């Protein structure tokens, strides 16, 4: 009996020792897995900084959006998902080397899909009482594309933030004196982009920073990041031996381009010292003061610079041609990529329908009947004639636009547009014209069987009257 008891004690000690060894081995394996890229169990500093942005300004925006509820709350959840997709991409970049450009586009697809979902939600809810809120988010959410912008992603985010303020100003105008919850929502949303700009300036001033070690990023490694959140799966087996080398060494061209850009920025950062390397040219060496030098032919090019086109320099990809579109998709009329078409007509419209006109050039469209809203986006030398709109007509990112109102329209919005002539009817003289970042705008008013042209002010002056800022159009002195 005593022998049996002793044997049991020895077995228990052996099991305890084995468990301890297994635990140590498991921890050691975990350290190796987390030690990717020399981080030793911790994520990259710029991912940690992005997490602080998520837990700070993004979380605050979500909280204020939940207070407003409805479409704003739903939209905010989409924004949260888009930021989470961006975080996954940043984790991938911190653990992997940068792949080829076509591979980067595939890895960015989850983020672009989230952005498209946010913008589609706004288009589907044009009748929402929170439409300005949805528009502010929809117009600025492309700022998440900064990770594909180089060398200055920060200014790109600022440009998207400016696009949001066009609509957030409307929200403030509607709710400033009636419901401060909307004011808090505006502040929290704009704060996201301000903090993102600061984040980019600190961690990715000239573009996204990829890891210098680890496997080359791929869709497989992205899936690993999404499932595990930290450790990457081992790299795939090496490919078969390559065939004959191509004539054009694109990798060398890419490296040379990166090196030349780095050298350029290094020179620009010298400030005034950049002129120290310039050689003084005396008067007798200046061709404009010595006709005899001009007769000798063109000056010899500097031997320090090569003016021969490099065979490895990348060529601009040919512009993609899109098929023209004029169709009703659900409740949305799509008019896209029309060129030199002056007989475009939309009939049989309904009150709930909207029209979206995109990248149409040197064309004219007539919309008959009554429609909810019309948007003209990225068009040049485009003419629009319509009967009645119950909502708003928007002109965005366009040039040389002419609009003729045959019936009524309550509001026409012009944003980031150069050249816009609006012909109002007698019924639409009470229409409000809202403009921002636009130039060469003229409103034509019917008088005595003809039209009289009135320019929309582009320059303003602002002064402090002791209690508030007062802004009024500035008179142009001829």
Short mmCIF file of C-alpha atoms in Angstrom, two decimals:
data_model
loop_
_atom_site.label_atom_id
_atom_site.label_comp_id
_atom_site.label_asym_id
_atom_site.label_seq_id
_atom_site.Cartn_x
_atom_site.Cartn_y
_atom_site.Cartn_z
CA UNK A 1 0.00 0.00 0.00
CA UNK A 2 2.82 2.36 0.86
CA UNK A 3 4.51 1.51 -2.43
CA UNK A 4 1.30 2.36 -4.34
CA UNK A 5 0.98 5.69 -2.55
CA UNK A 6 4.61 6.56 -3.37
CA UNK A 7 4.05 5.65 -7.01
CA UNK A 8 1.01 7.97 -7.20
CA UNK A 9 3.04 10.86 -5.76
CA UNK A 10 5.77 10.31 -8.35
CA UNK A 11 3.20 10.24 -11.15
CA UNK A 12 1.62 13.49 -9.96
CA UNK A 13 5.03 15.19 -9.83
CA UNK A 14 5.82 13.95 -13.34
CA UNK A 15 2.49 15.28 -14.69
CA UNK A 16 3.05 18.64 -13.01
CA UNK A 17 6.51 18.90 -14.54
CA UNK A 18 5.21 17.99 -18.00
CA UNK A 19 2.47 20.63 -17.74
CA UNK A 20 5.08 23.21 -16.73
CA UNK A 21 7.31 22.29 -19.67
CA UNK A 22 4.36 22.46 -22.09
CA UNK A 23 3.36 25.87 -20.76
CA UNK A 24 6.91 27.22 -21.16
CA UNK A 25 7.10 25.81 -24.67
CA UNK A 26 3.74 27.39 -25.61
CA UNK A 27 4.86 30.78 -24.32
CA UNK A 28 8.13 30.47 -26.18
CA UNK A 29 6.28 29.67 -29.41
CA UNK A 30 4.01 32.62 -28.88
CA UNK A 31 6.98 34.91 -28.46
CA UNK A 32 8.41 33.71 -31.74
CA UNK A 33 5.08 34.33 -33.46
CA UNK A 34 4.63 37.76 -31.97
CA UNK A 35 8.22 38.65 -32.62
CA UNK A 36 7.59 39.33 -36.29
CA UNK A 37 9.44 42.35 -37.57
CA UNK A 38 11.36 42.63 -34.31
CA UNK A 39 8.37 43.96 -32.39
CA UNK A 40 8.66 41.25 -29.72
CA UNK A 41 5.03 40.81 -28.81
CA UNK A 42 3.92 44.43 -29.33
CA UNK A 43 2.32 46.00 -32.37
CA UNK A 44 4.04 48.69 -34.42
CA UNK A 45 4.05 52.20 -32.92
CA UNK A 46 2.06 53.68 -35.79
CA UNK A 47 -0.64 51.00 -35.34
CA UNK A 48 -0.79 51.85 -31.63
CA UNK A 49 -1.19 55.53 -32.58
CA UNK A 50 -4.01 54.64 -34.95
CA UNK A 51 -5.69 52.68 -32.15
CA UNK A 52 -5.60 55.82 -30.00
CA UNK A 53 -7.40 57.66 -32.80
CA UNK A 54 -10.01 54.87 -33.00
CA UNK A 55 -10.56 54.86 -29.24
CA UNK A 56 -10.62 58.66 -29.11
CA UNK A 57 -12.18 60.80 -31.83
CA UNK A 58 -13.80 57.93 -33.77
CA UNK A 59 -15.38 56.50 -30.61
CA UNK A 60 -16.64 59.97 -29.67
CA UNK A 61 -18.19 60.38 -33.11
CA UNK A 62 -19.95 57.02 -32.72
CA UNK A 63 -21.30 58.09 -29.33
CA UNK A 64 -22.80 61.33 -30.67
CA UNK A 65 -24.18 59.48 -33.70
CA UNK A 66 -25.98 57.00 -31.45
CA UNK A 67 -27.58 59.93 -29.64
CA UNK A 68 -29.00 61.25 -32.93
CA UNK A 69 -30.10 57.70 -33.89
CA UNK A 70 -31.74 56.81 -37.21
CA UNK A 71 -29.79 57.13 -40.46
CA UNK A 72 -26.92 58.95 -38.73
CA UNK A 73 -26.36 56.05 -36.35
CA UNK A 74 -26.45 53.50 -39.19
CA UNK A 75 -24.03 55.59 -41.24
CA UNK A 76 -21.65 55.94 -38.31
CA UNK A 77 -21.46 52.15 -37.91
CA UNK A 78 -20.36 51.97 -41.54
CA UNK A 79 -17.67 54.57 -40.79
CA UNK A 80 -16.46 52.47 -37.86
CA UNK A 81 -16.21 49.41 -40.13
CA UNK A 82 -14.22 51.42 -42.68
CA UNK A 83 -11.73 52.55 -40.02
CA UNK A 84 -11.40 48.95 -38.80
CA UNK A 85 -10.61 47.87 -42.37
CA UNK A 86 -7.93 50.55 -42.51
CA UNK A 87 -6.45 49.35 -39.22
CA UNK A 88 -6.13 45.82 -40.66
CA UNK A 89 -4.27 47.27 -43.63
CA UNK A 90 -1.91 49.19 -41.33
CA UNK A 91 -1.20 46.02 -39.32
CA UNK A 92 -0.40 44.25 -42.58
CA UNK A 93 1.95 47.06 -43.67
CA UNK A 94 3.73 46.95 -40.31
CA UNK A 95 4.44 43.21 -40.69
CA UNK A 96 5.00 42.80 -44.44
CA UNK A 97 7.04 44.28 -47.23
CA UNK A 98 5.36 46.40 -49.89
CA UNK A 99 4.06 44.34 -52.85
CA UNK A 100 3.68 45.35 -56.49
CA UNK A 101 1.17 48.11 -57.32
CA UNK A 102 -1.46 45.72 -58.68
CA UNK A 103 -1.24 43.70 -55.45
CA UNK A 104 -1.67 46.88 -53.38
CA UNK A 105 -4.89 47.63 -55.25
CA UNK A 106 -6.24 44.19 -54.34
CA UNK A 107 -5.30 44.68 -50.69
CA UNK A 108 -7.05 48.05 -50.65
CA UNK A 109 -10.28 46.58 -51.97
CA UNK A 110 -11.89 46.01 -48.50
CA UNK A 111 -11.42 49.71 -47.68
CA UNK A 112 -12.71 50.90 -51.05
CA UNK A 113 -15.77 48.68 -50.67
CA UNK A 114 -16.53 50.22 -47.27
CA UNK A 115 -16.18 53.72 -48.74
CA UNK A 116 -18.53 52.80 -51.60
CA UNK A 117 -21.05 51.38 -49.13
CA UNK A 118 -21.06 54.65 -47.17
CA UNK A 119 -21.60 56.71 -50.32
CA UNK A 120 -24.33 54.41 -51.62
CA UNK A 121 -26.19 54.71 -48.32
CA UNK A 122 -26.34 58.48 -48.77
CA UNK A 123 -27.64 58.11 -52.33
CA UNK A 124 -30.35 55.69 -51.21
CA UNK A 125 -31.52 58.08 -48.48
CA UNK A 126 -31.78 61.41 -50.28
CA UNK A 127 -35.17 61.95 -48.66
CA UNK A 128 -33.74 61.61 -45.15
CA UNK A 129 -34.17 64.56 -42.80
CA UNK A 130 -30.52 63.97 -41.90
CA UNK A 131 -29.38 64.24 -45.53
CA UNK A 132 -26.82 66.96 -44.77
CA UNK A 133 -25.29 64.74 -42.08
CA UNK A 134 -25.08 61.84 -44.53
CA UNK A 135 -23.62 64.09 -47.22
CA UNK A 136 -20.90 65.42 -44.90
CA UNK A 137 -19.74 61.86 -44.22
CA UNK A 138 -20.17 60.65 -47.80
CA UNK A 139 -18.20 63.53 -49.34
CA UNK A 140 -15.25 63.22 -46.95
CA UNK A 141 -14.92 59.49 -46.29
CA UNK A 142 -12.61 59.08 -49.36
CA UNK A 143 -9.99 60.60 -47.02
CA UNK A 144 -9.33 57.01 -45.92
CA UNK A 145 -7.66 56.60 -49.31
CA UNK A 146 -4.64 58.52 -47.95
CA UNK A 147 -2.78 55.22 -47.64
CA UNK A 148 -2.50 55.14 -51.45
CA UNK A 149 -1.39 58.78 -51.75
CA UNK A 150 2.28 59.73 -52.00
CA UNK A 151 4.25 61.85 -51.26
CA UNK A 152 1.78 64.13 -49.44
CA UNK A 153 -1.16 62.21 -47.95
CA UNK A 154 -1.80 64.89 -45.28
CA UNK A 155 -3.01 67.63 -47.68
CA UNK A 156 -5.24 65.06 -49.37
CA UNK A 157 -7.04 64.39 -46.08
CA UNK A 158 -7.42 68.14 -45.54
CA UNK A 159 -9.05 68.50 -48.96
CA UNK A 160 -11.59 65.81 -48.07
CA UNK A 161 -12.19 67.52 -44.72
CA UNK A 162 -12.97 70.77 -46.57
CA UNK A 163 -15.55 68.89 -48.64
CA UNK A 164 -17.27 67.85 -45.40
CA UNK A 165 -17.46 71.41 -44.04
CA UNK A 166 -19.70 72.44 -46.94
CA UNK A 167 -22.41 70.20 -45.48
CA UNK A 168 -21.55 70.48 -41.80
CA UNK A 169 -22.06 74.25 -42.14
CA UNK A 170 -25.60 73.49 -43.26
CA UNK A 171 -26.11 71.28 -40.21
CA UNK A 172 -24.86 74.06 -37.94
CA UNK A 173 -27.14 76.56 -39.66
CA UNK A 174 -30.19 74.33 -39.12
CA UNK A 175 -29.51 73.26 -35.53
CA UNK A 176 -27.13 75.78 -33.96
CA UNK A 177 -29.85 77.52 -31.98
CA UNK A 178 -32.26 74.63 -31.58
CA UNK A 179 -30.41 71.37 -30.82
CA UNK A 180 -26.80 71.38 -29.60
CA UNK A 181 -26.54 67.59 -30.07
CA UNK A 182 -26.06 68.20 -33.78
CA UNK A 183 -23.39 70.80 -33.04
CA UNK A 184 -21.51 68.26 -30.92
CA UNK A 185 -21.87 65.70 -33.72
CA UNK A 186 -20.30 68.12 -36.23
CA UNK A 187 -17.38 68.88 -33.93
CA UNK A 188 -16.73 65.20 -33.24
CA UNK A 189 -16.78 64.30 -36.93
CA UNK A 190 -14.48 67.08 -38.12
CA UNK A 191 -12.15 66.26 -35.23
CA UNK A 192 -11.56 62.80 -36.74
CA UNK A 193 -9.97 64.26 -39.85
CA UNK A 194 -7.98 66.84 -37.89
CA UNK A 195 -6.47 64.08 -35.75
CA UNK A 196 -5.89 61.88 -38.79
CA UNK A 197 -3.89 64.69 -40.40
CA UNK A 198 -1.77 64.98 -37.23
CA UNK A 199 -1.32 61.20 -37.20
CA UNK A 200 -0.14 61.17 -40.81
CA UNK A 201 2.23 64.07 -40.19
CA UNK A 202 3.88 62.17 -37.33
CA UNK A 203 4.03 58.66 -38.78
CA UNK A 204 3.55 58.78 -42.57
CA UNK A 205 4.61 62.26 -43.72
CA UNK A 206 5.55 61.20 -47.25
CA UNK A 207 3.34 58.12 -47.49
CA UNK A 208 2.51 54.83 -45.83
CA UNK A 209 5.53 53.17 -44.17
CA UNK A 210 5.83 49.46 -44.99
CA UNK A 211 7.99 46.95 -43.13
CA UNK A 212 11.52 46.31 -44.41
CA UNK A 213 11.41 42.67 -43.29
CA UNK A 214 8.93 39.83 -43.24
CA UNK A 215 7.08 38.30 -46.20
CA UNK A 216 5.81 40.37 -49.12
CA UNK A 217 2.19 41.38 -48.49
CA UNK A 218 -0.44 39.30 -50.27
CA UNK A 219 -4.16 38.55 -50.02
CA UNK A 220 -3.23 35.45 -48.03
CA UNK A 221 -1.33 37.50 -45.45
CA UNK A 222 -4.25 39.95 -45.27
CA UNK A 223 -6.61 37.09 -44.48
CA UNK A 224 -4.20 35.96 -41.78
CA UNK A 225 -4.24 39.44 -40.23
CA UNK A 226 -8.05 39.54 -40.31
CA UNK A 227 -8.40 36.12 -38.67
CA UNK A 228 -5.58 36.18 -36.13
CA UNK A 229 -5.14 39.89 -35.58
CA UNK A 230 -1.40 39.50 -35.03
CA UNK A 231 0.63 36.55 -36.29
CA UNK A 232 1.12 35.96 -39.97
CA UNK A 233 1.03 32.52 -41.57
CA UNK A 234 4.35 31.27 -42.93
CA UNK A 235 5.17 32.54 -46.39
CA UNK A 236 4.11 30.36 -49.36
CA UNK A 237 6.71 28.10 -51.02
CA UNK A 238 9.02 29.82 -53.50
CA UNK A 239 7.78 30.06 -57.07
CA UNK A 240 9.37 28.05 -59.89
CA UNK A 241 12.53 29.45 -61.48
CA UNK A 242 11.76 32.53 -63.57
CA UNK A 243 12.02 32.59 -67.33
CA UNK A 244 14.23 34.92 -69.37
CA UNK A 245 14.47 38.43 -67.90
CA UNK A 246 12.16 41.01 -69.53
CA UNK A 247 13.54 43.79 -71.66
CA UNK A 248 12.31 46.49 -69.30
CA UNK A 249 13.50 46.26 -65.71
CA UNK A 250 10.49 47.78 -63.97
CA UNK A 251 11.85 47.09 -60.50
CA UNK A 252 15.00 49.08 -61.27
CA UNK A 253 12.86 51.87 -62.66
CA UNK A 254 10.76 51.89 -59.48
CA UNK A 255 13.86 51.99 -57.27
CA UNK A 256 15.42 54.75 -59.38
CA UNK A 257 12.20 56.76 -59.22
CA UNK A 258 12.03 56.41 -55.45
CA UNK A 259 15.70 57.37 -55.09
CA UNK A 260 15.30 60.43 -57.33
CA UNK A 261 12.26 61.61 -55.37
CA UNK A 262 14.17 61.15 -52.10
CA UNK A 263 17.10 63.16 -53.49
CA UNK A 264 14.74 65.89 -54.63
CA UNK A 265 13.14 66.21 -51.19
CA UNK A 266 16.59 66.24 -49.59
CA UNK A 267 17.62 69.15 -51.82
CA UNK A 268 14.41 71.06 -51.17
CA UNK A 269 14.88 70.66 -47.43
CA UNK A 270 18.16 72.58 -47.62
CA UNK A 271 16.22 75.84 -47.71
CA UNK A 272 18.38 78.82 -48.66
CA UNK A 273 21.49 76.62 -48.73
CA UNK A 274 20.25 75.08 -51.99
CA UNK A 275 21.73 78.04 -53.95
CA UNK A 276 25.26 77.55 -52.61
CA UNK A 277 26.10 75.07 -55.35
CA UNK A 278 25.20 77.47 -58.19
CA UNK A 279 28.01 78.92 -60.29
CA UNK A 280 28.16 82.69 -60.87
CA UNK A 281 27.72 83.65 -64.54
CA UNK A 282 29.49 86.84 -65.64
CA UNK A 283 27.99 89.28 -68.14
CA UNK A 284 30.26 88.13 -70.98
CA UNK A 285 28.80 84.61 -70.65
CA UNK A 286 25.12 85.68 -70.86
CA UNK A 287 23.58 85.11 -74.29
CA UNK A 288 21.05 87.93 -73.94
CA UNK A 289 23.94 90.41 -73.58
CA UNK A 290 26.19 88.84 -76.23
CA UNK A 291 24.60 88.31 -79.68
CA UNK A 292 27.71 86.45 -80.81
CA UNK A 293 26.98 83.67 -78.32
CA UNK A 294 23.45 83.23 -79.69
CA UNK A 295 24.89 82.79 -83.19
CA UNK A 296 26.93 79.83 -82.01
CA UNK A 297 23.83 77.68 -81.70
CA UNK A 298 21.95 76.26 -78.75
CA UNK A 299 23.76 75.94 -75.43
CA UNK A 300 25.38 72.66 -74.57
CA UNK A 301 23.39 70.71 -72.05
CA UNK A 302 24.88 70.14 -68.64
CA UNK A 303 26.81 66.85 -68.47
CA UNK A 304 25.50 66.30 -64.95
CA UNK A 305 21.96 65.70 -66.15
CA UNK A 306 20.76 63.10 -68.59
CA UNK A 307 18.15 64.35 -71.02
CA UNK A 308 17.81 61.06 -72.87
CA UNK A 309 14.49 59.39 -72.06
CA UNK A 310 15.13 56.40 -69.86
CA UNK A 311 13.98 53.12 -71.42
CA UNK A 312 12.80 52.02 -67.99
CA UNK A 313 10.73 55.10 -67.23
CA UNK A 314 7.10 54.15 -66.63
CA UNK A 315 4.56 55.18 -69.23
CA UNK A 316 1.22 56.64 -68.43
CA UNK A 317 -1.46 54.02 -68.78
CA UNK A 318 -3.96 54.77 -71.54
CA UNK A 319 -7.14 56.47 -70.43
CA UNK A 320 -9.90 53.97 -69.89
CA UNK A 321 -12.94 54.48 -72.10
CA UNK A 322 -16.32 53.91 -70.51
CA UNK A 323 -19.51 53.09 -72.33
CA UNK A 324 -22.09 55.92 -72.16
CA UNK A 325 -25.01 55.29 -69.81
CA UNK A 326 -28.55 56.67 -69.71
CA UNK A 327 -30.79 54.37 -67.72
CA UNK A 328 -33.14 54.15 -64.75
CA UNK A 329 -31.70 52.06 -61.94
CA UNK A 330 -34.34 51.66 -59.27
CA UNK A 331 -35.30 55.24 -58.48
CA UNK A 332 -32.07 56.71 -59.83
CA UNK A 333 -31.52 57.98 -63.35
CA UNK A 334 -27.88 57.38 -64.30
CA UNK A 335 -26.44 59.63 -67.00
CA UNK A 336 -22.74 58.88 -67.31
CA UNK A 337 -19.83 59.30 -69.77
CA UNK A 338 -21.86 61.05 -72.46
CA UNK A 339 -19.68 62.84 -75.05
CA UNK A 340 -20.90 65.36 -77.66
CA UNK A 341 -24.56 64.39 -77.17
CA UNK A 342 -27.02 67.28 -77.44
CA UNK A 343 -30.26 65.29 -77.71
CA UNK A 344 -30.34 63.53 -74.33
CA UNK A 345 -33.86 63.44 -72.87
CA UNK A 346 -35.40 61.87 -69.76
CA UNK A 347 -39.19 61.42 -69.89
CA UNK A 348 -41.79 59.84 -67.62
CA UNK A 349 -40.19 61.04 -64.39
CA UNK A 350 -41.66 60.45 -60.93
CA UNK A 351 -41.48 62.51 -57.77
CA UNK A 352 -39.35 59.95 -55.91
CA UNK A 353 -36.74 59.67 -58.64
CA UNK A 354 -33.32 61.34 -58.62
CA UNK A 355 -30.87 62.01 -61.45
CA UNK A 356 -27.11 61.58 -61.16
CA UNK A 357 -25.04 63.00 -64.03
CA UNK A 358 -21.38 61.96 -63.99
CA UNK A 359 -18.48 62.81 -66.34
CA UNK A 360 -20.56 64.05 -69.22
CA UNK A 361 -18.75 66.45 -71.58
CA UNK A 362 -19.98 68.77 -74.34
CA UNK A 363 -23.51 67.44 -73.98
CA UNK A 364 -27.03 68.65 -73.17
CA UNK A 365 -29.73 66.89 -71.17
CA UNK A 366 -33.43 67.74 -70.83
CA UNK A 367 -35.41 66.33 -67.91
CA UNK A 368 -39.19 66.57 -68.30
CA UNK A 369 -41.71 66.41 -65.49
CA UNK A 370 -41.13 66.63 -61.74
CA UNK A 371 -38.17 64.94 -60.04
CA UNK A 372 -36.77 64.82 -56.49
CA UNK A 373 -33.18 65.99 -57.06
CA UNK A 374 -30.42 66.34 -59.65
CA UNK A 375 -26.65 66.04 -59.17
CA UNK A 376 -24.06 67.10 -61.75
CA UNK A 377 -20.64 65.67 -60.87
CA UNK A 378 -17.32 66.01 -62.75
CA UNK A 379 -18.86 67.36 -65.96
CA UNK A 380 -17.43 69.85 -68.47
CA UNK A 381 -19.28 72.08 -70.94
CA UNK A 382 -22.57 70.51 -69.97
CA UNK A 383 -26.07 71.94 -70.35
CA UNK A 384 -29.11 70.96 -68.27
CA UNK A 385 -32.74 71.94 -68.88
CA UNK A 386 -35.37 70.71 -66.42
CA UNK A 387 -39.00 71.41 -65.53
CA UNK A 388 -39.41 71.02 -61.76
CA UNK A 389 -37.26 69.78 -58.86
CA UNK A 390 -38.74 69.46 -55.37
CA UNK A 391 -35.40 69.03 -53.55
CA UNK A 392 -32.04 70.36 -54.68
CA UNK A 393 -29.89 70.68 -57.78
CA UNK A 394 -26.19 70.15 -56.99
CA UNK A 395 -23.19 70.98 -59.17
CA UNK A 396 -19.92 69.48 -57.90
CA UNK A 397 -16.35 69.45 -59.30
CA UNK A 398 -17.45 70.68 -62.71
CA UNK A 399 -16.58 73.33 -65.29
CA UNK A 400 -18.58 75.44 -67.79
CA UNK A 401 -22.06 74.37 -66.74
CA UNK A 402 -25.32 75.94 -67.97
CA UNK A 403 -28.61 75.26 -66.21
CA UNK A 404 -32.05 76.44 -67.33
CA UNK A 405 -35.01 76.16 -64.98
CA UNK A 406 -38.35 75.97 -66.78
CA UNK A 407 -40.50 75.58 -63.66
CA UNK A 408 -39.56 75.64 -59.95
CA UNK A 409 -36.59 74.60 -57.81
CA UNK A 410 -36.06 75.57 -54.14
CA UNK A 411 -32.24 75.30 -53.94
CA UNK A 412 -29.27 75.13 -56.28
CA UNK A 413 -25.89 74.23 -54.77
CA UNK A 414 -22.57 74.95 -56.52
CA UNK A 415 -19.40 73.45 -55.05
CA UNK A 416 -15.83 73.34 -56.46
CA UNK A 417 -17.00 74.50 -59.89
CA UNK A 418 -15.50 76.94 -62.40
CA UNK A 419 -18.07 78.62 -64.61
CA UNK A 420 -21.77 78.11 -63.93
CA UNK A 421 -24.62 80.03 -65.60
CA UNK A 422 -28.11 79.55 -64.19
CA UNK A 423 -31.18 80.75 -66.12
CA UNK A 424 -34.11 81.11 -63.72
CA UNK A 425 -37.78 81.19 -64.69
CA UNK A 426 -40.40 83.57 -63.34
CA UNK A 427 -41.62 80.79 -61.02
CA UNK A 428 -38.16 80.08 -59.60
CA UNK A 429 -37.07 83.59 -58.60
CA UNK A 430 -37.29 82.60 -54.90
CA UNK A 431 -34.62 79.90 -55.45
CA UNK A 432 -31.68 79.93 -53.01
CA UNK A 433 -28.19 79.71 -54.57
CA UNK A 434 -25.60 78.18 -52.22
CA UNK A 435 -21.98 78.26 -53.39
CA UNK A 436 -18.55 77.30 -52.04
CA UNK A 437 -15.06 77.18 -53.58
CA UNK A 438 -16.47 78.18 -56.97
CA UNK A 439 -15.84 80.94 -59.50
CA UNK A 440 -17.39 82.61 -62.56
CA UNK A 441 -20.96 82.06 -61.39
CA UNK A 442 -23.79 84.08 -62.96
CA UNK A 443 -27.53 84.11 -62.34
CA UNK A 444 -29.70 85.21 -65.25
CA UNK A 445 -33.08 86.74 -64.34
CA UNK A 446 -35.90 87.06 -66.91
CA UNK A 447 -36.79 90.73 -67.62
CA UNK A 448 -38.88 92.11 -70.48
CA UNK A 449 -38.64 89.00 -72.60
CA UNK A 450 -34.89 88.72 -72.15
CA UNK A 451 -32.42 87.79 -69.40
CA UNK A 452 -30.38 90.12 -67.21
CA UNK A 453 -27.13 88.71 -65.86
CA UNK A 454 -26.05 89.06 -62.20
CA UNK A 455 -22.67 87.75 -61.01
CA UNK A 456 -22.49 85.77 -57.77
CA UNK A 457 -19.89 87.27 -55.37
CA UNK A 458 -16.66 85.30 -55.07
CA UNK A 459 -14.82 87.65 -52.70
CA UNK A 460 -15.94 88.47 -49.16
CA UNK A 461 -14.78 90.64 -46.31
CA UNK A 462 -15.21 89.77 -42.64
CA UNK A 463 -15.02 92.09 -39.66
CA UNK A 464 -15.60 91.88 -35.91
CA UNK A 465 -18.48 94.11 -34.79
CA UNK A 466 -17.80 93.74 -31.08
CA UNK A 467 -19.90 90.64 -30.49
CA UNK A 468 -19.66 88.49 -33.63
CA UNK A 469 -18.07 88.18 -37.06
CA UNK A 470 -19.92 89.91 -39.88
CA UNK A 471 -19.27 88.75 -43.43
CA UNK A 472 -20.48 90.50 -46.57
CA UNK A 473 -19.55 90.53 -50.25
CA UNK A 474 -16.55 92.70 -51.05
CA UNK A 475 -17.02 95.31 -53.75
CA UNK A 476 -14.54 94.96 -56.58
CA UNK A 477 -12.96 98.31 -57.40
CA UNK A 478 -12.48 98.66 -61.14
#
